[in-house]
mmCIF file of C-alpha atoms in Angstrom:
data_model
loop_
_atom_site.group_PDB
_atom_site.id
_atom_site.type_symbol
_atom_site.label_atom_id
_atom_site.label_comp_id
_atom_site.label_asym_id
_atom_site.label_seq_id
_atom_site.Cartn_x
_atom_site.Cartn_y
_atom_site.Cartn_z
ATOM 1 C CA UNK A 25 41.393 -27.138 -40.796
ATOM 2 C CA UNK A 26 40.375 -28.675 -37.673
ATOM 3 C CA UNK A 27 42.034 -31.424 -35.886
ATOM 4 C CA UNK A 28 40.006 -34.000 -34.087
ATOM 5 C CA UNK A 29 41.374 -34.775 -30.716
ATOM 6 C CA UNK A 30 40.709 -38.217 -29.529
ATOM 7 C CA UNK A 31 41.030 -37.364 -25.897
ATOM 8 C CA UNK A 32 38.202 -38.901 -23.954
ATOM 9 C CA UNK A 33 36.504 -36.697 -21.442
ATOM 10 C CA UNK A 34 36.604 -38.123 -17.970
ATOM 11 C CA UNK A 35 33.189 -39.341 -17.004
ATOM 12 C CA UNK A 36 31.754 -37.284 -14.230
ATOM 13 C CA UNK A 37 29.779 -39.106 -11.655
ATOM 14 C CA UNK A 38 26.158 -37.931 -11.669
ATOM 15 C CA UNK A 39 25.609 -36.019 -8.433
ATOM 16 C CA UNK A 40 23.264 -37.840 -6.176
ATOM 17 C CA UNK A 41 20.188 -35.849 -5.290
ATOM 18 C CA UNK A 42 19.031 -36.253 -1.743
ATOM 19 C CA UNK A 43 15.319 -36.944 -1.330
ATOM 20 C CA UNK A 44 14.950 -33.880 0.867
ATOM 21 C CA UNK A 45 15.970 -31.680 -2.071
ATOM 22 C CA UNK A 46 12.537 -32.040 -3.695
ATOM 23 C CA UNK A 47 10.581 -30.641 -0.735
ATOM 24 C CA UNK A 48 13.308 -28.007 -0.369
ATOM 25 C CA UNK A 49 12.790 -27.013 -4.009
ATOM 26 C CA UNK A 50 9.059 -26.737 -3.371
ATOM 27 C CA UNK A 51 9.746 -24.668 -0.244
ATOM 28 C CA UNK A 52 12.006 -22.351 -2.235
ATOM 29 C CA UNK A 53 9.374 -21.847 -4.927
ATOM 30 C CA UNK A 54 6.558 -21.480 -2.396
ATOM 31 C CA UNK A 55 8.314 -18.883 -0.251
ATOM 32 C CA UNK A 56 9.710 -17.072 -3.299
ATOM 33 C CA UNK A 57 6.361 -17.105 -5.109
ATOM 34 C CA UNK A 58 4.508 -15.800 -2.059
ATOM 35 C CA UNK A 59 6.961 -12.937 -1.637
ATOM 36 C CA UNK A 60 6.677 -12.004 -5.299
ATOM 37 C CA UNK A 61 2.873 -12.050 -5.079
ATOM 38 C CA UNK A 62 2.628 -10.102 -1.821
ATOM 39 C CA UNK A 63 5.374 -7.677 -2.839
ATOM 40 C CA UNK A 64 3.716 -6.904 -6.172
ATOM 41 C CA UNK A 65 0.341 -6.343 -4.496
ATOM 42 C CA UNK A 66 1.959 -3.627 -2.408
ATOM 43 C CA UNK A 67 4.251 -2.251 -5.108
ATOM 44 C CA UNK A 68 1.282 -1.650 -7.403
ATOM 45 C CA UNK A 69 -0.481 0.382 -4.705
ATOM 46 C CA UNK A 70 2.278 2.205 -2.834
ATOM 47 C CA UNK A 71 -0.125 4.839 -1.501
ATOM 48 C CA UNK A 72 -2.285 2.160 0.099
ATOM 49 C CA UNK A 73 0.809 0.545 1.590
ATOM 50 C CA UNK A 74 2.062 3.934 2.839
ATOM 51 C CA UNK A 75 -1.199 4.417 4.754
ATOM 52 C CA UNK A 76 -1.001 0.950 6.252
ATOM 53 C CA UNK A 77 2.613 1.395 7.372
ATOM 54 C CA UNK A 78 1.650 4.743 8.917
ATOM 55 C CA UNK A 79 -0.989 3.057 11.041
ATOM 56 C CA UNK A 80 1.714 1.209 12.959
ATOM 57 C CA UNK A 81 2.962 4.609 14.209
ATOM 58 C CA UNK A 82 6.521 3.345 14.447
ATOM 59 C CA UNK A 83 8.107 5.858 12.107
ATOM 60 C CA UNK A 84 7.785 9.582 12.693
ATOM 61 C CA UNK A 85 10.263 10.719 10.031
ATOM 62 C CA UNK A 86 8.404 11.135 6.745
ATOM 63 C CA UNK A 87 11.463 10.336 4.589
ATOM 64 C CA UNK A 88 11.853 7.002 6.351
ATOM 65 C CA UNK A 89 8.117 6.303 6.144
ATOM 66 C CA UNK A 90 8.085 7.062 2.399
ATOM 67 C CA UNK A 91 11.229 4.990 1.843
ATOM 68 C CA UNK A 92 9.731 1.960 3.570
ATOM 69 C CA UNK A 93 6.500 2.242 1.591
ATOM 70 C CA UNK A 94 8.313 2.796 -1.693
ATOM 71 C CA UNK A 95 11.154 0.291 -1.449
ATOM 72 C CA UNK A 96 10.065 -2.571 0.790
ATOM 73 C CA UNK A 97 7.544 -4.090 -1.661
ATOM 74 C CA UNK A 98 10.068 -4.113 -4.502
ATOM 75 C CA UNK A 99 12.709 -5.523 -2.152
ATOM 76 C CA UNK A 100 10.361 -8.392 -1.304
ATOM 77 C CA UNK A 101 9.809 -9.032 -5.018
ATOM 78 C CA UNK A 102 13.580 -9.073 -5.530
ATOM 79 C CA UNK A 103 14.175 -11.604 -2.730
ATOM 80 C CA UNK A 104 11.276 -13.709 -3.991
ATOM 81 C CA UNK A 105 12.750 -13.752 -7.497
ATOM 82 C CA UNK A 106 16.141 -14.828 -6.144
ATOM 83 C CA UNK A 107 14.531 -17.778 -4.385
ATOM 84 C CA UNK A 108 12.425 -18.845 -7.364
ATOM 85 C CA UNK A 109 15.443 -18.685 -9.675
ATOM 86 C CA UNK A 110 17.765 -20.205 -7.111
ATOM 87 C CA UNK A 111 20.263 -17.354 -6.950
ATOM 88 C CA UNK A 112 22.003 -16.458 -3.667
ATOM 89 C CA UNK A 113 19.490 -18.695 -1.932
ATOM 90 C CA UNK A 114 20.957 -18.561 1.573
ATOM 91 C CA UNK A 115 21.528 -14.802 1.461
ATOM 92 C CA UNK A 116 17.982 -14.165 0.227
ATOM 93 C CA UNK A 117 16.552 -16.522 2.848
ATOM 94 C CA UNK A 118 18.463 -14.685 5.604
ATOM 95 C CA UNK A 119 16.902 -11.421 4.428
ATOM 96 C CA UNK A 120 13.445 -12.988 4.510
ATOM 97 C CA UNK A 121 13.969 -14.179 8.089
ATOM 98 C CA UNK A 122 15.223 -10.716 9.049
ATOM 99 C CA UNK A 123 12.075 -9.187 7.576
ATOM 100 C CA UNK A 124 9.555 -11.776 8.734
ATOM 101 C CA UNK A 125 10.471 -11.765 12.435
ATOM 102 C CA UNK A 126 9.975 -8.015 13.055
ATOM 103 C CA UNK A 127 6.901 -7.988 10.765
ATOM 104 C CA UNK A 128 5.356 -10.737 12.847
ATOM 105 C CA UNK A 129 6.111 -8.936 16.113
ATOM 106 C CA UNK A 130 4.552 -5.624 15.000
ATOM 107 C CA UNK A 131 1.511 -7.329 13.469
ATOM 108 C CA UNK A 132 1.020 -9.274 16.721
ATOM 109 C CA UNK A 133 1.251 -6.087 18.792
ATOM 110 C CA UNK A 134 -1.189 -4.246 16.554
ATOM 111 C CA UNK A 135 -3.651 -7.130 16.716
ATOM 112 C CA UNK A 136 -3.436 -7.036 20.520
ATOM 113 C CA UNK A 137 -4.191 -3.292 20.460
ATOM 114 C CA UNK A 138 -7.160 -3.709 18.089
ATOM 115 C CA UNK A 139 -8.502 -6.631 20.124
ATOM 116 C CA UNK A 140 -8.246 -4.607 23.350
ATOM 117 C CA UNK A 141 -9.852 -1.511 21.774
ATOM 118 C CA UNK A 142 -12.774 -3.443 20.314
ATOM 119 C CA UNK A 143 -13.129 -6.077 23.011
ATOM 120 C CA UNK A 144 -12.579 -8.898 20.550
ATOM 121 C CA UNK A 145 -11.009 -12.296 21.267
ATOM 122 C CA UNK A 146 -7.495 -12.341 19.810
ATOM 123 C CA UNK A 147 -8.229 -14.764 16.974
ATOM 124 C CA UNK A 148 -11.365 -12.817 15.968
ATOM 125 C CA UNK A 149 -9.260 -9.756 15.135
ATOM 126 C CA UNK A 150 -9.246 -9.224 11.383
ATOM 127 C CA UNK A 151 -7.453 -6.367 9.704
ATOM 128 C CA UNK A 152 -5.248 -5.420 6.773
ATOM 129 C CA UNK A 153 -1.770 -5.749 8.228
ATOM 130 C CA UNK A 154 -0.096 -4.380 5.095
ATOM 131 C CA UNK A 155 1.242 -7.822 4.322
ATOM 132 C CA UNK A 156 -0.042 -7.768 0.752
ATOM 133 C CA UNK A 157 -2.906 -10.191 1.158
ATOM 134 C CA UNK A 158 -5.686 -7.832 2.271
ATOM 135 C CA UNK A 159 -7.700 -8.307 5.456
ATOM 136 C CA UNK A 160 -6.832 -11.488 7.326
ATOM 137 C CA UNK A 161 -7.599 -13.045 10.683
ATOM 138 C CA UNK A 162 -4.587 -12.519 12.908
ATOM 139 C CA UNK A 163 -4.174 -16.139 14.003
ATOM 140 C CA UNK A 164 -4.074 -17.318 10.422
ATOM 141 C CA UNK A 165 -1.500 -14.634 9.619
ATOM 142 C CA UNK A 166 0.698 -15.630 12.555
ATOM 143 C CA UNK A 167 0.636 -19.309 11.558
ATOM 144 C CA UNK A 168 1.425 -18.342 7.957
ATOM 145 C CA UNK A 169 4.376 -16.223 9.071
ATOM 146 C CA UNK A 170 5.663 -18.954 11.392
ATOM 147 C CA UNK A 171 5.646 -21.443 8.501
ATOM 148 C CA UNK A 172 7.426 -18.950 6.240
ATOM 149 C CA UNK A 173 10.071 -18.291 8.906
ATOM 150 C CA UNK A 174 10.700 -22.018 9.412
ATOM 151 C CA UNK A 175 10.955 -22.671 5.674
ATOM 152 C CA UNK A 176 13.317 -19.721 5.259
ATOM 153 C CA UNK A 177 15.544 -20.993 8.097
ATOM 154 C CA UNK A 178 15.573 -24.398 6.389
ATOM 155 C CA UNK A 179 16.802 -22.714 3.200
ATOM 156 C CA UNK A 180 19.443 -20.773 5.158
ATOM 157 C CA UNK A 181 20.726 -24.153 6.351
ATOM 158 C CA UNK A 182 21.743 -24.934 2.761
ATOM 159 C CA UNK A 183 18.716 -26.722 1.321
ATOM 160 C CA UNK A 184 17.161 -25.948 -2.035
ATOM 161 C CA UNK A 185 20.093 -26.550 -4.383
ATOM 162 C CA UNK A 186 18.019 -28.469 -6.913
ATOM 163 C CA UNK A 187 17.396 -26.459 -10.125
ATOM 164 C CA UNK A 188 19.180 -23.485 -8.582
ATOM 165 C CA UNK A 189 20.697 -21.172 -11.215
ATOM 166 C CA UNK A 190 23.465 -20.088 -8.842
ATOM 167 C CA UNK A 191 22.954 -21.282 -5.306
ATOM 168 C CA UNK A 192 25.752 -19.103 -3.968
ATOM 169 C CA UNK A 193 26.979 -15.912 -5.595
ATOM 170 C CA UNK A 194 30.237 -15.915 -3.664
ATOM 171 C CA UNK A 195 33.181 -17.805 -5.219
ATOM 172 C CA UNK A 196 33.811 -21.304 -3.872
ATOM 173 C CA UNK A 197 36.451 -21.615 -1.164
ATOM 174 C CA UNK A 198 39.434 -23.690 -2.281
ATOM 175 C CA UNK B 3 27.884 -18.790 8.401
ATOM 176 C CA UNK B 4 30.085 -15.785 7.680
ATOM 177 C CA UNK B 5 29.754 -16.419 3.928
ATOM 178 C CA UNK B 6 25.990 -16.618 4.275
ATOM 179 C CA UNK B 7 25.859 -13.290 6.122
ATOM 180 C CA UNK B 8 28.125 -11.701 3.523
ATOM 181 C CA UNK B 9 25.835 -12.997 0.794
ATOM 182 C CA UNK B 10 22.828 -11.601 2.698
ATOM 183 C CA UNK B 11 24.552 -8.221 2.850
ATOM 184 C CA UNK B 12 25.116 -8.293 -0.915
ATOM 185 C CA UNK B 13 21.451 -9.214 -1.433
ATOM 186 C CA UNK B 14 20.389 -6.383 0.896
ATOM 187 C CA UNK B 15 22.471 -3.715 -0.852
ATOM 188 C CA UNK B 16 21.613 -4.829 -4.391
ATOM 189 C CA UNK B 17 17.955 -5.301 -3.503
ATOM 190 C CA UNK B 18 17.685 -1.874 -1.874
ATOM 191 C CA UNK B 19 19.248 -0.144 -4.883
ATOM 192 C CA UNK B 20 16.974 -1.982 -7.311
ATOM 193 C CA UNK B 21 13.920 -1.325 -5.124
ATOM 194 C CA UNK B 22 14.486 2.448 -5.105
ATOM 195 C CA UNK B 23 15.157 2.358 -8.848
ATOM 196 C CA UNK B 24 11.912 0.440 -9.432
ATOM 197 C CA UNK B 25 9.984 3.016 -7.378
ATOM 198 C CA UNK B 26 11.551 5.852 -9.366
ATOM 199 C CA UNK B 27 10.663 4.211 -12.690
ATOM 200 C CA UNK B 28 7.175 3.058 -11.725
ATOM 201 C CA UNK B 29 4.354 5.377 -12.859
ATOM 202 C CA UNK B 30 2.745 4.656 -9.477
ATOM 203 C CA UNK B 31 5.956 5.332 -7.546
ATOM 204 C CA UNK B 32 5.924 7.466 -4.404
ATOM 205 C CA UNK B 33 7.634 10.844 -4.191
ATOM 206 C CA UNK B 34 10.083 10.196 -1.392
ATOM 207 C CA UNK B 35 10.696 13.824 -0.479
ATOM 208 C CA UNK B 36 7.071 14.842 0.047
ATOM 209 C CA UNK B 37 5.624 14.852 3.534
ATOM 210 C CA UNK B 38 2.180 13.391 2.874
ATOM 211 C CA UNK B 39 0.985 13.867 6.439
ATOM 212 C CA UNK B 40 2.371 17.271 7.484
ATOM 213 C CA UNK B 41 -0.181 17.763 10.253
ATOM 214 C CA UNK B 42 0.323 14.367 11.846
ATOM 215 C CA UNK B 43 0.046 14.213 15.580
ATOM 216 C CA UNK B 44 1.001 11.237 17.679
ATOM 217 C CA UNK B 45 -1.995 8.928 17.990
ATOM 218 C CA UNK B 46 -4.048 10.938 15.526
ATOM 219 C CA UNK B 47 -4.494 8.208 12.996
ATOM 220 C CA UNK B 48 -5.130 4.888 14.669
ATOM 221 C CA UNK B 49 -6.824 2.441 12.389
ATOM 222 C CA UNK B 50 -7.583 4.800 9.539
ATOM 223 C CA UNK B 51 -7.366 3.268 6.103
ATOM 224 C CA UNK B 52 -8.104 4.247 2.551
ATOM 225 C CA UNK B 53 -10.733 1.568 2.231
ATOM 226 C CA UNK B 54 -14.370 1.944 3.162
ATOM 227 C CA UNK B 55 -15.086 1.125 6.793
ATOM 228 C CA UNK B 56 -15.224 -2.600 7.314
ATOM 229 C CA UNK B 57 -16.616 -4.526 10.215
ATOM 230 C CA UNK B 58 -13.994 -5.777 12.621
ATOM 231 C CA UNK B 59 -11.534 -3.009 11.853
ATOM 232 C CA UNK B 60 -10.399 -0.255 14.163
ATOM 233 C CA UNK B 61 -12.534 2.668 12.964
ATOM 234 C CA UNK B 62 -12.593 5.872 15.003
ATOM 235 C CA UNK B 63 -16.028 7.279 15.791
ATOM 236 C CA UNK B 64 -17.246 9.814 13.256
ATOM 237 C CA UNK B 65 -17.819 12.344 16.046
ATOM 238 C CA UNK B 66 -14.117 12.328 16.894
ATOM 239 C CA UNK B 67 -13.176 13.015 13.305
ATOM 240 C CA UNK B 68 -15.815 15.762 13.048
ATOM 241 C CA UNK B 69 -14.486 17.377 16.202
ATOM 242 C CA UNK B 70 -10.945 17.237 14.857
ATOM 243 C CA UNK B 71 -12.052 18.881 11.602
ATOM 244 C CA UNK B 72 -13.819 21.660 13.461
ATOM 245 C CA UNK B 73 -10.714 22.272 15.535
ATOM 246 C CA UNK B 74 -8.775 22.605 12.284
ATOM 247 C CA UNK B 75 -11.260 25.258 11.134
ATOM 248 C CA UNK B 76 -12.937 23.028 8.534
ATOM 249 C CA UNK B 77 -16.687 22.500 8.147
ATOM 250 C CA UNK B 78 -18.375 19.110 8.257
ATOM 251 C CA UNK B 79 -21.150 18.305 5.794
ATOM 252 C CA UNK B 80 -23.768 15.609 6.328
ATOM 253 C CA UNK B 81 -25.803 13.918 3.586
ATOM 254 C CA UNK B 82 -28.747 16.356 3.897
ATOM 255 C CA UNK B 83 -26.547 19.382 3.414
ATOM 256 C CA UNK B 84 -24.661 17.760 0.554
ATOM 257 C CA UNK B 85 -27.903 16.811 -1.242
ATOM 258 C CA UNK B 86 -29.302 20.311 -0.727
ATOM 259 C CA UNK B 87 -26.168 21.936 -2.163
ATOM 260 C CA UNK B 88 -26.109 19.490 -5.069
ATOM 261 C CA UNK B 89 -29.622 20.609 -6.057
ATOM 262 C CA UNK B 90 -28.904 24.290 -5.383
ATOM 263 C CA UNK B 91 -28.864 26.514 -8.517
ATOM 264 C CA UNK B 92 -25.448 27.730 -7.320
ATOM 265 C CA UNK B 93 -24.108 24.281 -8.177
ATOM 266 C CA UNK B 94 -24.932 24.848 -11.848
ATOM 267 C CA UNK B 95 -23.073 28.167 -11.693
ATOM 268 C CA UNK B 96 -19.970 26.495 -10.173
ATOM 269 C CA UNK B 97 -20.395 28.504 -6.990
ATOM 270 C CA UNK B 98 -20.752 25.174 -5.231
ATOM 271 C CA UNK B 99 -18.225 22.559 -6.295
ATOM 272 C CA UNK B 100 -17.358 19.015 -5.279
ATOM 273 C CA UNK B 101 -13.779 17.775 -4.968
ATOM 274 C CA UNK B 102 -13.191 14.020 -5.238
ATOM 275 C CA UNK B 103 -9.944 13.139 -3.459
ATOM 276 C CA UNK B 104 -9.839 9.489 -4.543
ATOM 277 C CA UNK B 105 -7.434 7.998 -7.056
ATOM 278 C CA UNK B 106 -7.957 7.901 -10.808
ATOM 279 C CA UNK B 107 -9.312 4.365 -10.951
ATOM 280 C CA UNK B 108 -12.056 5.026 -8.400
ATOM 281 C CA UNK B 109 -12.870 8.472 -9.792
ATOM 282 C CA UNK B 110 -13.402 7.122 -13.286
ATOM 283 C CA UNK B 111 -15.536 4.281 -11.999
ATOM 284 C CA UNK B 112 -17.996 6.842 -10.654
ATOM 285 C CA UNK B 113 -18.063 10.234 -8.945
ATOM 286 C CA UNK B 114 -20.455 13.012 -7.985
ATOM 287 C CA UNK B 115 -21.556 14.565 -11.308
ATOM 288 C CA UNK B 116 -19.317 17.505 -12.147
ATOM 289 C CA UNK B 117 -16.883 16.831 -9.297
ATOM 290 C CA UNK B 118 -13.263 17.830 -9.812
ATOM 291 C CA UNK B 119 -10.660 15.194 -9.074
ATOM 292 C CA UNK B 120 -7.784 15.986 -6.714
ATOM 293 C CA UNK B 121 -5.950 12.812 -5.783
ATOM 294 C CA UNK B 122 -4.154 14.026 -2.664
ATOM 295 C CA UNK B 123 -1.146 11.777 -3.241
ATOM 296 C CA UNK B 124 -0.648 13.023 -6.830
ATOM 297 C CA UNK B 125 -1.668 16.614 -6.200
ATOM 298 C CA UNK B 126 0.791 18.019 -8.749
ATOM 299 C CA UNK B 127 -1.331 16.515 -11.556
ATOM 300 C CA UNK B 128 -4.518 18.277 -10.472
ATOM 301 C CA UNK B 129 -3.853 21.508 -8.580
ATOM 302 C CA UNK B 130 -3.468 23.717 -11.679
ATOM 303 C CA UNK B 131 -7.010 22.899 -12.714
ATOM 304 C CA UNK B 132 -8.647 22.653 -9.317
ATOM 305 C CA UNK B 133 -7.278 25.753 -7.542
ATOM 306 C CA UNK B 134 -8.876 28.345 -9.899
ATOM 307 C CA UNK B 135 -12.219 26.542 -9.558
ATOM 308 C CA UNK B 136 -11.882 26.597 -5.761
ATOM 309 C CA UNK B 137 -10.960 30.271 -5.739
ATOM 310 C CA UNK B 138 -14.120 31.091 -7.700
ATOM 311 C CA UNK B 139 -16.423 28.890 -5.592
ATOM 312 C CA UNK B 140 -18.327 29.892 -2.468
ATOM 313 C CA UNK B 141 -18.805 26.368 -1.132
ATOM 314 C CA UNK B 142 -16.363 23.507 -1.655
ATOM 315 C CA UNK B 143 -17.364 19.990 -0.646
ATOM 316 C CA UNK B 144 -14.487 17.527 -0.391
ATOM 317 C CA UNK B 145 -15.112 13.806 -0.194
ATOM 318 C CA UNK B 146 -13.339 10.448 -0.446
ATOM 319 C CA UNK B 147 -14.685 6.943 0.166
ATOM 320 C CA UNK B 148 -16.297 7.751 3.500
ATOM 321 C CA UNK B 149 -16.031 5.683 6.630
ATOM 322 C CA UNK B 150 -12.506 5.778 7.958
ATOM 323 C CA UNK B 151 -11.010 7.397 4.868
ATOM 324 C CA UNK B 152 -9.081 10.561 5.725
ATOM 325 C CA UNK B 153 -8.061 11.681 2.242
ATOM 326 C CA UNK B 154 -10.882 14.257 2.144
ATOM 327 C CA UNK B 155 -9.572 15.780 5.371
ATOM 328 C CA UNK B 156 -6.018 15.859 4.019
ATOM 329 C CA UNK B 157 -7.204 17.395 0.736
ATOM 330 C CA UNK B 158 -9.303 20.052 2.485
ATOM 331 C CA UNK B 159 -6.310 20.917 4.667
ATOM 332 C CA UNK B 160 -4.128 21.102 1.556
ATOM 333 C CA UNK B 161 -6.572 23.509 -0.091
ATOM 334 C CA UNK B 162 -6.694 25.587 3.084
ATOM 335 C CA UNK B 163 -2.911 25.739 3.145
ATOM 336 C CA UNK B 164 -2.984 26.772 -0.528
ATOM 337 C CA UNK B 165 -4.980 29.888 0.377
ATOM 338 C CA UNK B 166 -8.603 28.807 0.018
ATOM 339 C CA UNK B 167 -10.564 30.288 2.961
ATOM 340 C CA UNK B 168 -11.345 27.477 5.385
ATOM 341 C CA UNK B 169 -14.905 28.648 6.002
ATOM 342 C CA UNK B 170 -15.660 27.677 2.394
ATOM 343 C CA UNK B 171 -14.244 24.170 2.800
ATOM 344 C CA UNK B 172 -16.459 21.335 3.979
ATOM 345 C CA UNK B 173 -15.579 17.686 4.370
ATOM 346 C CA UNK B 174 -18.346 15.255 3.451
ATOM 347 C CA UNK B 175 -17.623 12.515 5.965
ATOM 348 C CA UNK B 176 -20.123 10.034 4.546
ATOM 349 C CA UNK B 177 -18.187 10.197 1.309
ATOM 350 C CA UNK B 178 -18.902 8.434 -1.936
ATOM 351 C CA UNK B 179 -20.115 5.308 -0.153
ATOM 352 C CA UNK B 180 -22.926 7.239 1.503
ATOM 353 C CA UNK B 181 -23.626 9.132 -1.723
ATOM 354 C CA UNK B 182 -24.251 5.896 -3.622
ATOM 355 C CA UNK B 183 -26.140 4.347 -0.682
ATOM 356 C CA UNK B 184 -28.479 7.359 -0.836
ATOM 357 C CA UNK B 185 -29.042 6.535 -4.523
ATOM 358 C CA UNK B 186 -27.747 9.898 -5.738
ATOM 359 C CA UNK B 187 -26.715 10.183 -9.408
ATOM 360 C CA UNK B 188 -23.145 9.362 -10.382
ATOM 361 C CA UNK B 189 -21.035 10.329 -13.357
ATOM 362 C CA UNK B 190 -18.791 7.767 -15.056
ATOM 363 C CA UNK B 191 -15.408 8.552 -16.638
ATOM 364 C CA UNK B 192 -14.108 12.099 -17.031
ATOM 365 C CA UNK B 193 -15.608 15.193 -15.440
ATOM 366 C CA UNK B 194 -18.664 16.339 -17.395
ATOM 367 C CA UNK B 195 -18.489 13.221 -19.553
ATOM 368 C CA UNK B 196 -22.259 13.231 -19.698
ATOM 369 C CA UNK B 197 -22.439 9.592 -18.640
ATOM 370 C CA UNK B 198 -24.786 10.041 -15.715
ATOM 371 C CA UNK B 199 -26.212 7.033 -13.946
ATOM 372 C CA UNK B 200 -29.322 7.598 -11.920
ATOM 373 C CA UNK B 201 -29.668 4.948 -9.279
ATOM 374 C CA UNK B 202 -33.161 3.670 -8.554
#
């Protein structure tokens, strides 16, 4: 036996979506999608990625070298998925910034070394930086990374709430 | 800001745990505890990749690699010597053998007819079969893609460390790229599959 309650639900005002949320949603999907794509490319060929990481000659401990080659690609996929789904968006975006800045610095330094060794102008240097997109011209890679860093910082600032499954995983402050 | 950093820390910890789990579950996952480059020296590997040499990349001169191999006690084989040994009757008697150190996908796409596969990075899958053949052989030619690929060097060193006399081990620096460029026959699929392609 069920009783019908005639209590009217209070009408909730439809949240107003700021116009900047649409480009922020696109940014979230773009950055997330790129990280999933580039992460999977590396995760499916960990040996190839191991060799590329080794070329940077920054890690002498083999356990650390293996750990980077084994885990980093999957970690990128994880962060990319979080952004695409809209889960822990700011936390994931912080991690992307923390990865992208050192990546960009080491790729820049390696390009300088290759350019000096081969007598090439900086922008003519083309190599596989281990970024997951094969051989690329360094200037294009640097511009790409700069855009990704800026978009990630924009997401850290709190954009990209539209269609987010759970924008923040921490409980709301009361 | 503090909440954002805390969330980032949670993402980092969860992501790291999941990443190592994914590597452990993946059939292509890396063995974390194996030192893949035990003979590494500082500055010994600038610009070497698994891919065939490409223009615009930082490829060390072949002479430097050859000199390094000789210092390690390994022989270096050029295309003339490799072709001569391939046509030698000793090859039919397995006294001369080829070792292909590339991965499964590339090996199955085409290899030197009769070559054994020993993917250096998955050695545990191949050593049981390859070591007895090496012990019985008088000449062992190890190759990978050629160019800047160093997997043949690593594999030859591995075999030397496993007890195969180094004077029997030769690294074919031109590798499979040179082999196919010289229009030598290739075998498709498994070893001794019988699918031989003669290139004209």
